[in-house]
Tab-separated table of C-alpha atoms and ligand atoms in Angstrom:
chain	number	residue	atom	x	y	z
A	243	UNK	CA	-31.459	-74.013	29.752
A	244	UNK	CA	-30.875	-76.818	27.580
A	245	UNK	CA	-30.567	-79.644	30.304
A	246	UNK	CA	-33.603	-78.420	31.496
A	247	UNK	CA	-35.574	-78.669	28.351
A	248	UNK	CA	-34.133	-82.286	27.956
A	249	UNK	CA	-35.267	-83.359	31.173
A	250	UNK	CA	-39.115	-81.992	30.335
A	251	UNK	CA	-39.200	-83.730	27.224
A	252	UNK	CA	-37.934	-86.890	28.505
A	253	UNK	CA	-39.869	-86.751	32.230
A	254	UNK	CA	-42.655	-84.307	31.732
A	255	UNK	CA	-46.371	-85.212	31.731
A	256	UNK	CA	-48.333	-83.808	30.039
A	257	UNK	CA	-52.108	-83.558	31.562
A	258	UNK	CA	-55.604	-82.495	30.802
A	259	UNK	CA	-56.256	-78.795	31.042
A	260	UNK	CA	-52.945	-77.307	29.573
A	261	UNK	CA	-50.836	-78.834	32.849
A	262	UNK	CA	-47.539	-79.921	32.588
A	263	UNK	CA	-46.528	-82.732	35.548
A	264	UNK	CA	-43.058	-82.685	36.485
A	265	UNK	CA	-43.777	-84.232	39.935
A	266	UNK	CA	-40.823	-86.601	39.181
A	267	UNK	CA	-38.084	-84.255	39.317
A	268	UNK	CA	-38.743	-80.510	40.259
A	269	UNK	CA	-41.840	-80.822	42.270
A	270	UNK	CA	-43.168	-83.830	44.385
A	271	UNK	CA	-39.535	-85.570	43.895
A	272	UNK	CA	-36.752	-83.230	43.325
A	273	UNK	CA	-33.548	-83.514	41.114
A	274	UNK	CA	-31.328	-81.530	44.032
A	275	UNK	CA	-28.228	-81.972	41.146
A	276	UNK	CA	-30.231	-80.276	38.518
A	277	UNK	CA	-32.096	-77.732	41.293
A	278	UNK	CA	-28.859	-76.499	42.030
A	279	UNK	CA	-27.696	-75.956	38.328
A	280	UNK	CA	-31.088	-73.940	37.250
A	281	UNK	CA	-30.193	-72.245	40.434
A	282	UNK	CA	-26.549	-70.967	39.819
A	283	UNK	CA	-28.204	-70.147	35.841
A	284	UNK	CA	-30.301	-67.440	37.770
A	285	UNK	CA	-27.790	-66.270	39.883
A	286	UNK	CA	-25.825	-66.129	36.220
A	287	UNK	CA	-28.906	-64.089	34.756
A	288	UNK	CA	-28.948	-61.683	37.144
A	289	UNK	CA	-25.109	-61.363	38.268
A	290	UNK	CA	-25.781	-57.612	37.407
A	291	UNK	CA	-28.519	-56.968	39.937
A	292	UNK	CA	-28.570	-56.630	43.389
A	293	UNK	CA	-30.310	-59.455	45.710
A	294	UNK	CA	-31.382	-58.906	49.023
A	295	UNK	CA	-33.955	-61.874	49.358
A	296	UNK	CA	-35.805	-64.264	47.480
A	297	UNK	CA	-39.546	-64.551	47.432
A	298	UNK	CA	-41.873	-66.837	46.364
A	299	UNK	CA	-45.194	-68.435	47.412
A	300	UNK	CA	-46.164	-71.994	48.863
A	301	UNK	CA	-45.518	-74.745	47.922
A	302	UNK	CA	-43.713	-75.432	45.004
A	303	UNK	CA	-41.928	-72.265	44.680
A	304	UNK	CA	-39.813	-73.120	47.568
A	305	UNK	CA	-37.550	-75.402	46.632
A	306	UNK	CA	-36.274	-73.116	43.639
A	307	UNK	CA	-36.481	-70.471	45.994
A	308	UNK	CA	-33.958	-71.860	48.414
A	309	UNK	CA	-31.750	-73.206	46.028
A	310	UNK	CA	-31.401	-69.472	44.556
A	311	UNK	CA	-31.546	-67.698	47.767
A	312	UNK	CA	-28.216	-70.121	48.486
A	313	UNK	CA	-26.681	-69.051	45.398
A	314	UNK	CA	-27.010	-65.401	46.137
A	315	UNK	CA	-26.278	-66.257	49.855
A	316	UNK	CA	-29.599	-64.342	51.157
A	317	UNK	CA	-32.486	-65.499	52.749
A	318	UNK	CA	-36.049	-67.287	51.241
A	319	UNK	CA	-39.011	-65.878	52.031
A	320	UNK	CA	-42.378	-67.709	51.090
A	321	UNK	CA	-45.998	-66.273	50.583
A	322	UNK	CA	-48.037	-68.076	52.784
A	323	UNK	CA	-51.703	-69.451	50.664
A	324	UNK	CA	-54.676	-69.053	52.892
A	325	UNK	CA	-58.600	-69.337	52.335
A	326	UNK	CA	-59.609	-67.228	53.946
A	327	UNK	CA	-60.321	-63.554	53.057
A	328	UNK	CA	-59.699	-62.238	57.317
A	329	UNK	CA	-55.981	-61.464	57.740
A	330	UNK	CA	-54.936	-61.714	60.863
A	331	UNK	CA	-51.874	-59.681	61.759
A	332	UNK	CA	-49.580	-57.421	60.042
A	333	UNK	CA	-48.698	-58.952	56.735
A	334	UNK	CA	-49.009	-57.811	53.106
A	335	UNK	CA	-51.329	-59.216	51.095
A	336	UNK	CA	-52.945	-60.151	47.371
A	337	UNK	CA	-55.677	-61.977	46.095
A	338	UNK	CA	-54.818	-64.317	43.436
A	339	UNK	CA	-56.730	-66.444	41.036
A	340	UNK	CA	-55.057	-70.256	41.183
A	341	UNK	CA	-54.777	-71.616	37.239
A	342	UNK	CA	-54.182	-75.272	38.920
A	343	UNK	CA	-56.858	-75.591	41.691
A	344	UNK	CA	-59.016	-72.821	39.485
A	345	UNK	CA	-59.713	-70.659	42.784
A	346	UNK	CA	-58.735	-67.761	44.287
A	347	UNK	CA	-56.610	-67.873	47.741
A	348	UNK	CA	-54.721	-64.944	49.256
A	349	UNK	CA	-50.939	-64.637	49.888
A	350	UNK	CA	-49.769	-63.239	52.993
A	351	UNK	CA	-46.197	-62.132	53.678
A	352	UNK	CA	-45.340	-60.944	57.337
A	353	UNK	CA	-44.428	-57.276	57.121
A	354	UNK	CA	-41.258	-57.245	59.134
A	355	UNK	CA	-40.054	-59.972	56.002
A	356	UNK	CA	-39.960	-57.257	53.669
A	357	UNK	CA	-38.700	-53.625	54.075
A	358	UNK	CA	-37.765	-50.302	52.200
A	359	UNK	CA	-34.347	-51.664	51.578
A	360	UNK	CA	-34.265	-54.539	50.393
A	361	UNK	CA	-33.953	-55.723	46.515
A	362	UNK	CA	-36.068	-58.703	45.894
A	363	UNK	CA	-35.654	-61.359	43.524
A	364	UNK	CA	-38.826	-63.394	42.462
A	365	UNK	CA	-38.797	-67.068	41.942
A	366	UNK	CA	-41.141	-69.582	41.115
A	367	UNK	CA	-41.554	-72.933	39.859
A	368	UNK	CA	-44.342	-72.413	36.637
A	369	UNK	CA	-45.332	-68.941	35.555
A	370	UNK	CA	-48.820	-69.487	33.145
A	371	UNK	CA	-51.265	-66.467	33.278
A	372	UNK	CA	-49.174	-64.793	35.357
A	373	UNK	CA	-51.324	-64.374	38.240
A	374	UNK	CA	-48.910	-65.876	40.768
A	375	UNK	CA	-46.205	-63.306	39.852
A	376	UNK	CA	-48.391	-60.724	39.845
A	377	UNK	CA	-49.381	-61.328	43.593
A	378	UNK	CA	-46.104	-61.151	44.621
A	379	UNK	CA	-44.956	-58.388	42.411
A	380	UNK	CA	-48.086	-56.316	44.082
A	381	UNK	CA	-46.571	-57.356	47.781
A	382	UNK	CA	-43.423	-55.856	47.029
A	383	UNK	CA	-44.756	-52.998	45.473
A	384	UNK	CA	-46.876	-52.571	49.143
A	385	UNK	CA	-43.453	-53.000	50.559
A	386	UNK	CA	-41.614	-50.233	49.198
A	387	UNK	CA	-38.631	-52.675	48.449
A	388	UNK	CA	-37.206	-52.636	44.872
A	389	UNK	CA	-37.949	-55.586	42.708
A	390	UNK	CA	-34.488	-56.891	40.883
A	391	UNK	CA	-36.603	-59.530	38.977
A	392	UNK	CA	-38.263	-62.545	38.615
A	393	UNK	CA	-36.866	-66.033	37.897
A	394	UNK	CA	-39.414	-69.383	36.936
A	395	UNK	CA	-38.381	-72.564	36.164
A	396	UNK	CA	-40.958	-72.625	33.592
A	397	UNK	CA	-43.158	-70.585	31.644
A	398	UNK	CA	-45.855	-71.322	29.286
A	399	UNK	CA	-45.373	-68.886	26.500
A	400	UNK	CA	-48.386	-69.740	25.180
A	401	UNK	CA	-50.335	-68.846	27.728
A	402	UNK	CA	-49.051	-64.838	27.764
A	403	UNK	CA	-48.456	-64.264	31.270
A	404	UNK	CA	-44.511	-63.474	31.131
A	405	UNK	CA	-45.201	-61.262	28.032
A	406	UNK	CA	-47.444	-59.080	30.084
A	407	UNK	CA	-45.466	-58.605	33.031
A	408	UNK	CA	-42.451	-57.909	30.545
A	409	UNK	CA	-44.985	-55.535	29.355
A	410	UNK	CA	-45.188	-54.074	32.708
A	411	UNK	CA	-41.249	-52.918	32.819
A	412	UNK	CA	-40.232	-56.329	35.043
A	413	UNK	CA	-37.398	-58.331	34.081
A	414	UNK	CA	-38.772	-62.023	33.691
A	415	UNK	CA	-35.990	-64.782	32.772
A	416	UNK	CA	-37.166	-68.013	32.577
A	417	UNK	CA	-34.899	-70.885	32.524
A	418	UNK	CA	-37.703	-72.799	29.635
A	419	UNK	CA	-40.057	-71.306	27.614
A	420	UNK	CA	-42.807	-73.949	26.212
A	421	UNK	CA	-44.747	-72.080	23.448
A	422	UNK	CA	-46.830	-74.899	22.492
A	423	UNK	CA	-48.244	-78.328	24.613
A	424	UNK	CA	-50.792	-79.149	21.725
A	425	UNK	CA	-51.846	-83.306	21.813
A	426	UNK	CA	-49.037	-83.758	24.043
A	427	UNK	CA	-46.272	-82.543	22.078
A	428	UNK	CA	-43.942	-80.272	23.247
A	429	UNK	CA	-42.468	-77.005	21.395
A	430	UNK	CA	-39.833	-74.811	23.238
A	431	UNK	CA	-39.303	-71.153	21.820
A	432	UNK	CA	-35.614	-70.901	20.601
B	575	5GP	P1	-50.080	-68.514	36.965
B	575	5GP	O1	-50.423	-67.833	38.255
B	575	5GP	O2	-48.922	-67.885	36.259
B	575	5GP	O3	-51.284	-68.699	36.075
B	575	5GP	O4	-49.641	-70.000	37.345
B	575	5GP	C1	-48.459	-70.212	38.070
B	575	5GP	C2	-48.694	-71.048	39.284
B	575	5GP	O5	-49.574	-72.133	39.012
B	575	5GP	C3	-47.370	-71.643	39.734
B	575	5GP	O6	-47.140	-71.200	41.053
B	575	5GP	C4	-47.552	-73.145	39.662
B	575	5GP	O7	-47.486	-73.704	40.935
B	575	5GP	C5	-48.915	-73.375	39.059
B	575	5GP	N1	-48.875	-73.884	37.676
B	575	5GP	C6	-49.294	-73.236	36.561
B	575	5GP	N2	-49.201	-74.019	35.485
B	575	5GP	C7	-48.695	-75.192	35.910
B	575	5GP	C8	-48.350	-76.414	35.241
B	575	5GP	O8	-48.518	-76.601	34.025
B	575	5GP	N3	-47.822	-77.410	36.014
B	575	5GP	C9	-47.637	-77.262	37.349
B	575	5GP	N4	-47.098	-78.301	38.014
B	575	5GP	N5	-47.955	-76.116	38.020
B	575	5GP	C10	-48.476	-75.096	37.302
């Protein structure tokens, strides 16, 4: 998405440790104007599927995931991130390894969220080793529902998590693909 990519080159940061900041407009402060454009893109990529609910984990999945959930008129469902490994109640679950805070956390999704019937559309800010997705692919997998897709904002090529889970037979559209952050400069895949 081409305004997208503009807006990264002139507002991204980029940080220590392979990190892009975009804290100025997608994350910490959000663009709502441009939220709601990358939003009706998705619903544009996948106007063939069917979309029962969005999911995506906390925190900075869920603005995307609201804005898309609109577009599709169903409801947002977040992962909730906890610490700790005891799960209380009756939720699905998956252990996931966090690239930013480099630590593992587990995301819990009430069961009675997710069922048999629905078709579930993924969403998610930054997809980098792919961990992320894969926790919430495995959830839905747990669930039974079908999985339509997954959606980021961004993905870091480079870092091949969006090529495996392509690999895997999921559909994974991002809306910009970086395939290089090297000294600070920034390389988009055509
Ligand atoms: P993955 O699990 O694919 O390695 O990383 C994806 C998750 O880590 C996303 O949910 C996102 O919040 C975070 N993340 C990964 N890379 C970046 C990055 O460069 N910038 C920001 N802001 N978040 C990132």
């Amino acid at each position: 998405m081409k305004e997208l990519e503009e807006r990264i080159l002139k507002d991204g940061i980029v940080l220590d440790g392979g990190v892009l900041s975009v804290g100025g407009f997608l994350n910490q402060q959000i663009d709502t104007g441009l939220l709601s454009r990358m939003a009706e893109e998705v619903r544009r990529l996948f106007a063939d599927a069917v979309v029962t609910k969005v999911l995506t984990v906390e925190a900075s999945g869920i603005a995307i995931a609201i804005a898309v959930a609109t577009a599709f008129g169903v409801p947002a469902v977040f992962a909730k991130k906890s610490m700790t490994s005891n799960i209380v109640g009756d939720v699905y679950s998956s252990s996931v390894h966090s690239f930013t805070h480099n630590r593992d956390y587990r995301m819990t999704v009430p069961k009675r969220f997710l069922s048999p019937l629905d078709h579930i559309l993924i969403v998610d800010d930054f997809l980098a080793n792919g961990a992320a997705l894969q926790g919430l692919i495995s959830i839905v997998k747990e669930s039974g529902a079908s999985l339509a897709g997954a959606a980021v904002e961004i993905e870091k090529g480079f870092q091949g998590g969006g090529d495996l889970i392509r690999a895997s037979g999921v559909r994974v559209e991002s809306l910009a693909i970086l395939d290089s952050m090297e000294q600070g400069k920034l390389v988009f895949r055509s």
